[in-house]
């Protein structure tokens, strides 16, 4: 029987991320939200924004953002605010339902954090968190995470 290769850090992080995403989506079951919506929701936590502004911030096409925003509006998690002089530049904002989904996702992640802290101990947990944040910076993603402008995968 062939020996299994050791799981590398990048593979372990990817797999862990998938497990966390699955737990969050399970907690949001019934809301209609999917993983890709989370990138727009994160951006809208900074405040209302137009589709063009969000596309620029996230590094994706305006068409992708517009389609996802229409889905979020239909689900009741986002609203388009009253039009100003230029009807094409109508900002979108989270609704109470959208903010509740954020609270649910945060509570789910906090529960996972608590389970991990209990499993590995507070010192190792805090050290791991510090290493992960340093890794985000080392890979050039730390600032995008802090600005809530992480590009969704495979959006075109």
PDB file of C-alpha atoms in Angstrom:
ATOM      1  CA  UNK A   1       0.000   0.000   0.000  1.00  0.00           C
ATOM      2  CA  UNK A   2       1.365   3.434  -0.951  1.00  0.00           C
ATOM      3  CA  UNK A   3       2.251   5.762   1.905  1.00  0.00           C
ATOM      4  CA  UNK A   4       0.102   8.890   2.114  1.00  0.00           C
ATOM      5  CA  UNK A   5       2.027  12.145   1.688  1.00  0.00           C
ATOM      6  CA  UNK A   6       2.052  14.574   4.586  1.00  0.00           C
ATOM      7  CA  UNK A   7      -0.534  17.313   4.274  1.00  0.00           C
ATOM      8  CA  UNK A   8       1.173  20.656   3.667  1.00  0.00           C
ATOM      9  CA  UNK A   9       0.208  23.896   5.355  1.00  0.00           C
ATOM     10  CA  UNK A  10      -1.459  25.335   2.252  1.00  0.00           C
ATOM     11  CA  UNK A  11      -3.542  22.186   1.727  1.00  0.00           C
ATOM     12  CA  UNK A  12      -4.533  22.061   5.406  1.00  0.00           C
ATOM     13  CA  UNK A  13      -5.561  25.733   5.309  1.00  0.00           C
ATOM     14  CA  UNK A  14      -7.607  25.204   2.162  1.00  0.00           C
ATOM     15  CA  UNK A  15      -9.360  22.195   3.659  1.00  0.00           C
ATOM     16  CA  UNK A  16      -9.969  23.991   6.954  1.00  0.00           C
ATOM     17  CA  UNK A  17     -11.417  26.960   5.077  1.00  0.00           C
ATOM     18  CA  UNK A  18     -13.799  24.645   3.231  1.00  0.00           C
ATOM     19  CA  UNK A  19     -14.935  23.097   6.528  1.00  0.00           C
ATOM     20  CA  UNK A  20     -15.558  26.542   8.046  1.00  0.00           C
ATOM     21  CA  UNK A  21     -17.404  27.719   4.919  1.00  0.00           C
ATOM     22  CA  UNK A  22     -19.599  24.616   5.051  1.00  0.00           C
ATOM     23  CA  UNK A  23     -20.439  25.226   8.720  1.00  0.00           C
ATOM     24  CA  UNK A  24     -21.349  28.855   8.022  1.00  0.00           C
ATOM     25  CA  UNK A  25     -23.501  27.928   5.028  1.00  0.00           C
ATOM     26  CA  UNK A  26     -25.213  25.227   7.099  1.00  0.00           C
ATOM     27  CA  UNK A  27     -26.004  27.858   9.753  1.00  0.00           C
ATOM     28  CA  UNK A  28     -27.404  30.107   7.012  1.00  0.00           C
ATOM     29  CA  UNK A  29     -29.538  27.328   5.523  1.00  0.00           C
ATOM     30  CA  UNK A  30     -32.877  28.695   4.385  1.00  0.00           C
ATOM     31  CA  UNK A  31     -31.562  32.208   3.744  1.00  0.00           C
ATOM     32  CA  UNK A  32     -30.694  31.554   0.104  1.00  0.00           C
ATOM     33  CA  UNK A  33     -27.188  32.847   0.690  1.00  0.00           C
ATOM     34  CA  UNK A  34     -24.273  31.161  -1.009  1.00  0.00           C
ATOM     35  CA  UNK A  35     -20.523  31.523  -0.631  1.00  0.00           C
ATOM     36  CA  UNK A  36     -20.098  34.111  -3.398  1.00  0.00           C
ATOM     37  CA  UNK A  37     -22.671  36.407  -1.782  1.00  0.00           C
ATOM     38  CA  UNK A  38     -20.420  36.711   1.249  1.00  0.00           C
ATOM     39  CA  UNK A  39     -17.899  38.839  -0.630  1.00  0.00           C
ATOM     40  CA  UNK A  40     -20.513  41.482  -1.387  1.00  0.00           C
ATOM     41  CA  UNK A  41     -21.975  41.285   2.094  1.00  0.00           C
ATOM     42  CA  UNK A  42     -18.495  41.839   3.561  1.00  0.00           C
ATOM     43  CA  UNK A  43     -18.005  44.871   1.323  1.00  0.00           C
ATOM     44  CA  UNK A  44     -21.417  46.264   2.307  1.00  0.00           C
ATOM     45  CA  UNK A  45     -20.445  46.065   5.992  1.00  0.00           C
ATOM     46  CA  UNK A  46     -18.339  49.157   5.262  1.00  0.00           C
ATOM     47  CA  UNK A  47     -21.486  50.993   4.171  1.00  0.00           C
ATOM     48  CA  UNK A  48     -23.663  51.479   1.101  1.00  0.00           C
ATOM     49  CA  UNK A  49     -21.934  51.196  -2.269  1.00  0.00           C
ATOM     50  CA  UNK A  50     -22.802  51.115  -5.941  1.00  0.00           C
ATOM     51  CA  UNK A  51     -22.240  48.045  -8.084  1.00  0.00           C
ATOM     52  CA  UNK A  52     -19.451  49.894  -9.879  1.00  0.00           C
ATOM     53  CA  UNK A  53     -17.718  50.799  -6.626  1.00  0.00           C
ATOM     54  CA  UNK A  54     -17.982  47.245  -5.333  1.00  0.00           C
ATOM     55  CA  UNK A  55     -16.657  45.830  -8.600  1.00  0.00           C
ATOM     56  CA  UNK A  56     -13.669  48.177  -8.397  1.00  0.00           C
ATOM     57  CA  UNK A  57     -13.056  47.341  -4.723  1.00  0.00           C
ATOM     58  CA  UNK A  58     -13.304  43.571  -5.266  1.00  0.00           C
ATOM     59  CA  UNK A  59     -11.505  43.451  -8.601  1.00  0.00           C
ATOM     60  CA  UNK A  60     -14.392  41.783 -10.427  1.00  0.00           C
ATOM     61  CA  UNK A  61     -16.682  42.754 -13.278  1.00  0.00           C
ATOM     62  CA  UNK A  62     -19.546  45.147 -12.722  1.00  0.00           C
ATOM     63  CA  UNK A  63     -21.804  42.582 -14.393  1.00  0.00           C
ATOM     64  CA  UNK A  64     -20.890  39.930 -11.802  1.00  0.00           C
ATOM     65  CA  UNK A  65     -21.623  42.351  -8.969  1.00  0.00           C
ATOM     66  CA  UNK A  66     -24.926  43.472 -10.537  1.00  0.00           C
ATOM     67  CA  UNK A  67     -26.104  39.878 -10.928  1.00  0.00           C
ATOM     68  CA  UNK A  68     -25.160  38.948  -7.357  1.00  0.00           C
ATOM     69  CA  UNK A  69     -26.769  42.148  -6.019  1.00  0.00           C
ATOM     70  CA  UNK A  70     -30.027  41.320  -7.822  1.00  0.00           C
ATOM     71  CA  UNK A  71     -29.959  37.918  -6.137  1.00  0.00           C
ATOM     72  CA  UNK A  72     -29.314  39.483  -2.725  1.00  0.00           C
ATOM     73  CA  UNK A  73     -32.124  42.012  -3.230  1.00  0.00           C
ATOM     74  CA  UNK A  74     -34.518  39.224  -4.255  1.00  0.00           C
ATOM     75  CA  UNK A  75     -33.545  37.297  -1.128  1.00  0.00           C
ATOM     76  CA  UNK A  76     -34.204  40.371   1.029  1.00  0.00           C
ATOM     77  CA  UNK A  77     -30.651  40.740   2.361  1.00  0.00           C
ATOM     78  CA  UNK A  78     -29.811  43.915   0.407  1.00  0.00           C
ATOM     79  CA  UNK A  79     -31.810  46.934  -0.634  1.00  0.00           C
ATOM     80  CA  UNK A  80     -31.142  49.492  -3.324  1.00  0.00           C
ATOM     81  CA  UNK A  81     -31.364  52.965  -1.864  1.00  0.00           C
ATOM     82  CA  UNK A  82     -33.317  55.834  -3.403  1.00  0.00           C
ATOM     83  CA  UNK A  83     -31.937  57.083  -6.686  1.00  0.00           C
ATOM     84  CA  UNK A  84     -30.118  60.376  -6.844  1.00  0.00           C
ATOM     85  CA  UNK A  85     -29.648  62.455  -9.960  1.00  0.00           C
ATOM     86  CA  UNK A  86     -27.923  59.541 -11.716  1.00  0.00           C
ATOM     87  CA  UNK A  87     -30.155  56.459 -11.579  1.00  0.00           C
ATOM     88  CA  UNK A  88     -27.220  54.254 -12.665  1.00  0.00           C
ATOM     89  CA  UNK A  89     -25.333  55.035  -9.455  1.00  0.00           C
ATOM     90  CA  UNK A  90     -27.830  53.753  -6.907  1.00  0.00           C
ATOM     91  CA  UNK A  91     -26.064  52.450  -3.810  1.00  0.00           C
ATOM     92  CA  UNK A  92     -26.995  49.160  -2.195  1.00  0.00           C
ATOM     93  CA  UNK A  93     -27.055  48.513   1.549  1.00  0.00           C
ATOM     94  CA  UNK A  94     -27.625  45.574   3.869  1.00  0.00           C
ATOM     95  CA  UNK A  95     -31.137  45.124   5.227  1.00  0.00           C
ATOM     96  CA  UNK A  96     -31.991  43.890   8.717  1.00  0.00           C
ATOM     97  CA  UNK A  97     -32.080  40.377   7.230  1.00  0.00           C
ATOM     98  CA  UNK A  98     -28.608  40.851   5.764  1.00  0.00           C
ATOM     99  CA  UNK A  99     -27.268  42.099   9.093  1.00  0.00           C
ATOM    100  CA  UNK A 100     -28.858  39.104  10.855  1.00  0.00           C
ATOM    101  CA  UNK A 101     -27.119  36.764   8.409  1.00  0.00           C
ATOM    102  CA  UNK A 102     -23.818  38.469   9.281  1.00  0.00           C
ATOM    103  CA  UNK A 103     -24.521  37.932  13.003  1.00  0.00           C
ATOM    104  CA  UNK A 104     -25.300  34.259  12.350  1.00  0.00           C
ATOM    105  CA  UNK A 105     -22.105  33.760  10.332  1.00  0.00           C
ATOM    106  CA  UNK A 106     -20.018  35.516  12.999  1.00  0.00           C
ATOM    107  CA  UNK A 107     -21.579  33.430  15.774  1.00  0.00           C
ATOM    108  CA  UNK A 108     -20.838  30.255  13.817  1.00  0.00           C
ATOM    109  CA  UNK A 109     -17.199  31.253  13.331  1.00  0.00           C
ATOM    110  CA  UNK A 110     -16.923  32.234  17.007  1.00  0.00           C
ATOM    111  CA  UNK A 111     -18.240  28.791  17.966  1.00  0.00           C
ATOM    112  CA  UNK A 112     -15.617  27.157  15.745  1.00  0.00           C
ATOM    113  CA  UNK A 113     -12.937  29.355  17.317  1.00  0.00           C
ATOM    114  CA  UNK A 114     -14.081  28.258  20.784  1.00  0.00           C
ATOM    115  CA  UNK A 115     -13.950  24.575  19.779  1.00  0.00           C
ATOM    116  CA  UNK A 116     -10.456  24.996  18.352  1.00  0.00           C
ATOM    117  CA  UNK A 117      -9.255  26.954  21.405  1.00  0.00           C
ATOM    118  CA  UNK A 118     -10.549  24.185  23.669  1.00  0.00           C
ATOM    119  CA  UNK A 119      -8.944  21.495  21.505  1.00  0.00           C
ATOM    120  CA  UNK A 120      -5.447  22.999  21.251  1.00  0.00           C
ATOM    121  CA  UNK A 121      -5.291  25.284  24.283  1.00  0.00           C
ATOM    122  CA  UNK A 122      -5.311  29.082  24.459  1.00  0.00           C
ATOM    123  CA  UNK A 123      -1.568  29.593  23.897  1.00  0.00           C
ATOM    124  CA  UNK A 124      -1.408  27.433  20.776  1.00  0.00           C
ATOM    125  CA  UNK A 125      -4.671  28.923  19.500  1.00  0.00           C
ATOM    126  CA  UNK A 126      -3.396  32.501  19.916  1.00  0.00           C
ATOM    127  CA  UNK A 127      -0.053  31.592  18.317  1.00  0.00           C
ATOM    128  CA  UNK A 128      -1.840  29.960  15.383  1.00  0.00           C
ATOM    129  CA  UNK A 129      -4.008  33.038  14.891  1.00  0.00           C
ATOM    130  CA  UNK A 130      -0.909  35.233  14.839  1.00  0.00           C
ATOM    131  CA  UNK A 131       0.789  32.960  12.292  1.00  0.00           C
ATOM    132  CA  UNK A 132      -2.305  32.923  10.067  1.00  0.00           C
ATOM    133  CA  UNK A 133      -2.574  36.719  10.103  1.00  0.00           C
ATOM    134  CA  UNK A 134       1.144  36.992   9.314  1.00  0.00           C
ATOM    135  CA  UNK A 135       0.650  34.495   6.473  1.00  0.00           C
ATOM    136  CA  UNK A 136      -2.123  36.641   5.011  1.00  0.00           C
ATOM    137  CA  UNK A 137       0.251  39.602   5.063  1.00  0.00           C
ATOM    138  CA  UNK A 138       3.129  37.555   3.610  1.00  0.00           C
ATOM    139  CA  UNK A 139       0.928  36.468   0.703  1.00  0.00           C
ATOM    140  CA  UNK A 140      -0.266  40.007   0.043  1.00  0.00           C
ATOM    141  CA  UNK A 141      -3.838  39.463   1.225  1.00  0.00           C
ATOM    142  CA  UNK A 142      -3.778  41.024   4.689  1.00  0.00           C
ATOM    143  CA  UNK A 143      -4.646  44.537   3.574  1.00  0.00           C
ATOM    144  CA  UNK A 144      -7.438  43.277   1.285  1.00  0.00           C
ATOM    145  CA  UNK A 145      -8.895  41.358   4.234  1.00  0.00           C
ATOM    146  CA  UNK A 146      -8.743  44.455   6.446  1.00  0.00           C
ATOM    147  CA  UNK A 147     -10.387  46.574   3.686  1.00  0.00           C
ATOM    148  CA  UNK A 148     -13.043  43.867   3.096  1.00  0.00           C
ATOM    149  CA  UNK A 149     -12.021  43.711  -0.563  1.00  0.00           C
ATOM    150  CA  UNK A 150     -11.075  40.056  -1.022  1.00  0.00           C
ATOM    151  CA  UNK A 151     -11.737  38.975  -4.597  1.00  0.00           C
ATOM    152  CA  UNK A 152     -14.242  36.138  -4.976  1.00  0.00           C
ATOM    153  CA  UNK A 153     -12.803  33.052  -6.657  1.00  0.00           C
ATOM    154  CA  UNK A 154     -13.510  32.407 -10.355  1.00  0.00           C
ATOM    155  CA  UNK A 155     -15.844  35.324 -10.979  1.00  0.00           C
ATOM    156  CA  UNK A 156     -14.531  36.362 -14.357  1.00  0.00           C
TER     157      UNK A 156
END
